[in-house]
PDB file of C-alpha atoms in Angstrom:
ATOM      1  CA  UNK A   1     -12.067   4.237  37.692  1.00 60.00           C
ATOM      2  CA  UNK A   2     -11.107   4.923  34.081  1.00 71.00           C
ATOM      3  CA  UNK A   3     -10.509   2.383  31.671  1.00 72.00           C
ATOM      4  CA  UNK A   4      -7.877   1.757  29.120  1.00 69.00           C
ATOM      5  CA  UNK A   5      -8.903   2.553  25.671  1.00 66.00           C
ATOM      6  CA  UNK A   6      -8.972   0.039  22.758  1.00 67.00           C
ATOM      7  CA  UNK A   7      -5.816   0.085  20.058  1.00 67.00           C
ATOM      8  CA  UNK A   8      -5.118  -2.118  17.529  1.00 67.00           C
ATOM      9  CA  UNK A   9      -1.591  -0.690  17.946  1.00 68.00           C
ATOM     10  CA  UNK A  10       0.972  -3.351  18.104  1.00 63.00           C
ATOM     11  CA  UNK A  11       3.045  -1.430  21.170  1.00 61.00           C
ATOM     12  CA  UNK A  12       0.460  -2.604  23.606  1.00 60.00           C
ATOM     13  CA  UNK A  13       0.795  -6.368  22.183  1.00 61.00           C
ATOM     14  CA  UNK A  14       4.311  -6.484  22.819  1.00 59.00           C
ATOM     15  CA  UNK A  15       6.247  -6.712  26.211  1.00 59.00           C
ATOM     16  CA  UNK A  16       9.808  -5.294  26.183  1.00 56.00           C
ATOM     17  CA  UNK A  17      12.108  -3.847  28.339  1.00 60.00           C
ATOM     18  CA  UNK A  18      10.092  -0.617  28.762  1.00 63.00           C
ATOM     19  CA  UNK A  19       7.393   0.926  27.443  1.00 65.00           C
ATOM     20  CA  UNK A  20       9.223   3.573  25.846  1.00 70.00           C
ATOM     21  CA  UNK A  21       8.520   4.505  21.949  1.00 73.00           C
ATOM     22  CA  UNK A  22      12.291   4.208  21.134  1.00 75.00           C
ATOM     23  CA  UNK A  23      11.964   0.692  22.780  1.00 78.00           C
ATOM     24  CA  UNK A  24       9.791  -0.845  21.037  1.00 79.00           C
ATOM     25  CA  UNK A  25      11.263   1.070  17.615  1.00 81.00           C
ATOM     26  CA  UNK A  26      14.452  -0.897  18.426  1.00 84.00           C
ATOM     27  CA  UNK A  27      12.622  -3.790  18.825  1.00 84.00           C
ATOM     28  CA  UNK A  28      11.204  -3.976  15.497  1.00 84.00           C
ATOM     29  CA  UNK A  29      14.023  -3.401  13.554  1.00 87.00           C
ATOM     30  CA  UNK A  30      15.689  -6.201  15.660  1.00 90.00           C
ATOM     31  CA  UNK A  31      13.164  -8.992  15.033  1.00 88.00           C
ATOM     32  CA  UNK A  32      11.414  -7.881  11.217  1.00 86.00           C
ATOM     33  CA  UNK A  33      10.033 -11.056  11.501  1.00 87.00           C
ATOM     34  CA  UNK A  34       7.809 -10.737  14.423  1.00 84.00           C
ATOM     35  CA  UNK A  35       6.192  -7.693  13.219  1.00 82.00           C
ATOM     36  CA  UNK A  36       3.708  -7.799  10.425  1.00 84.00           C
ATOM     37  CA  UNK A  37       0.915  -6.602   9.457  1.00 85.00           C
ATOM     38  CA  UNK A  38      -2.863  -8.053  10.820  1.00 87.00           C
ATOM     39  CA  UNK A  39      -5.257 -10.085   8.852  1.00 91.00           C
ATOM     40  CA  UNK A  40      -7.680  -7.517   9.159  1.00 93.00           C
ATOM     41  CA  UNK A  41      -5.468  -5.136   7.638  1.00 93.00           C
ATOM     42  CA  UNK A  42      -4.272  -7.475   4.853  1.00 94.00           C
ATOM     43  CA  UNK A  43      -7.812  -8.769   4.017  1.00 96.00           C
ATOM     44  CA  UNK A  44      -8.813  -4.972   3.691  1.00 96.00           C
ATOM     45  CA  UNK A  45      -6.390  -4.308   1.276  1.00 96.00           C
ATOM     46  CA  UNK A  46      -6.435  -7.216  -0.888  1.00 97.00           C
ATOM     47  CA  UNK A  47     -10.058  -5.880  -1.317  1.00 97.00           C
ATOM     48  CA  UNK A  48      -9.161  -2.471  -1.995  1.00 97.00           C
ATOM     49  CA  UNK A  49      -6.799  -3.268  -4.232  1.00 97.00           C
ATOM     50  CA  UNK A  50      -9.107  -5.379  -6.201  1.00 98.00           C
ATOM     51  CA  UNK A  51     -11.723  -3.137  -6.128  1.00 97.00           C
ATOM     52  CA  UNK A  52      -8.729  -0.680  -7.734  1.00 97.00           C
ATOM     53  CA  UNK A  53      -7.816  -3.080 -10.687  1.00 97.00           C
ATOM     54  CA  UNK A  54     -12.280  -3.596 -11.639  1.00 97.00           C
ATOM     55  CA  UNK A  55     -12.335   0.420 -12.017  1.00 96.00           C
ATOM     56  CA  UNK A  56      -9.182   0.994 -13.171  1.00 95.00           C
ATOM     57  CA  UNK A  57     -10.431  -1.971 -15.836  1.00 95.00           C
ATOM     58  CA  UNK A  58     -13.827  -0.439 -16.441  1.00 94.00           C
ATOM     59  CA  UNK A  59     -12.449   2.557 -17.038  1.00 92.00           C
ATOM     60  CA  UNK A  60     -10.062   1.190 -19.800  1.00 90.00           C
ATOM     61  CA  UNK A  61     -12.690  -0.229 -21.520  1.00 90.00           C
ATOM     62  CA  UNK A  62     -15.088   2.510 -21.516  1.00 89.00           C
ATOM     63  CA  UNK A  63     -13.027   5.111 -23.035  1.00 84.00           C
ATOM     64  CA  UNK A  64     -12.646   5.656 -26.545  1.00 84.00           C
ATOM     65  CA  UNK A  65     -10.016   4.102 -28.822  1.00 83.00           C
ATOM     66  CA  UNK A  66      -7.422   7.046 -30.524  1.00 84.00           C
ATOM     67  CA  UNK A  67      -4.593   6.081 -33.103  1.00 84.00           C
ATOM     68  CA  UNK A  68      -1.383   6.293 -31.748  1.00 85.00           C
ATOM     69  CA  UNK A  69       0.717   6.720 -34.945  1.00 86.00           C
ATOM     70  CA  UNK A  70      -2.079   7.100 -37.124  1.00 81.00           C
ATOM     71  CA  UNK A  71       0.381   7.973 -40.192  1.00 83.00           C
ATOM     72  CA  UNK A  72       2.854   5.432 -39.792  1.00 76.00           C
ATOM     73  CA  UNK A  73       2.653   3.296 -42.671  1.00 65.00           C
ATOM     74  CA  UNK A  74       3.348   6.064 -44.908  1.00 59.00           C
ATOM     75  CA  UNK A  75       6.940   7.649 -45.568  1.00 57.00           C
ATOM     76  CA  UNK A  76       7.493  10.327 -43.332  1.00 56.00           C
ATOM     77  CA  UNK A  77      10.018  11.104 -40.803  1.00 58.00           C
ATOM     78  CA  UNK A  78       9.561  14.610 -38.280  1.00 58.00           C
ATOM     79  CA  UNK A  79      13.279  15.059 -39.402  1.00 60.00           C
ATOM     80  CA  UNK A  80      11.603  15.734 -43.036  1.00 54.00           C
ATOM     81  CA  UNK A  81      10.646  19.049 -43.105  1.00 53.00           C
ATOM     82  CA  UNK A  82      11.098  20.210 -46.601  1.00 52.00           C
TER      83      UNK A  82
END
């Protein structure tokens, strides 16, 4: 006897009409409420995305410092040229 294998897939959670893919499609779009996303899913990227900002952080801090307009007290304009 063979069993069925695991999903996380929402299809198998929900019972519709059918089981047909363009079911189930129409389902979702008719009930956006009912369908979201689960909490092991969210929880993984709420971490991941905090992980993201620490490096992306890090990183800031660790690299050097450059002038942006390093020249822009004085009096000169690019249109100047002469």
């Amino acid at each position: 006897m063979t069993r069925k294998k695991k999903t996380r897939s929402l299809a198998d959670k929900v019972t519709i009409r059918t089981g047909r893919r363009k079911d189930y499609k129409q389902w979702r779009h008719d009930n956006p409420d009912q369908v979201t996303s689960s909490r092991r899913f969210v929880a993984k990227k709420q971490q991941q995305r905090k992980l993201q900002a620490v490096r992306k952080l890090a990183r800031q801090q660790e690299g050097q410092s450059i002038a942006i307009h390093p020249d822009k007290g004085a009096d000169h304009t690019p249109e100047d040229k002469s």
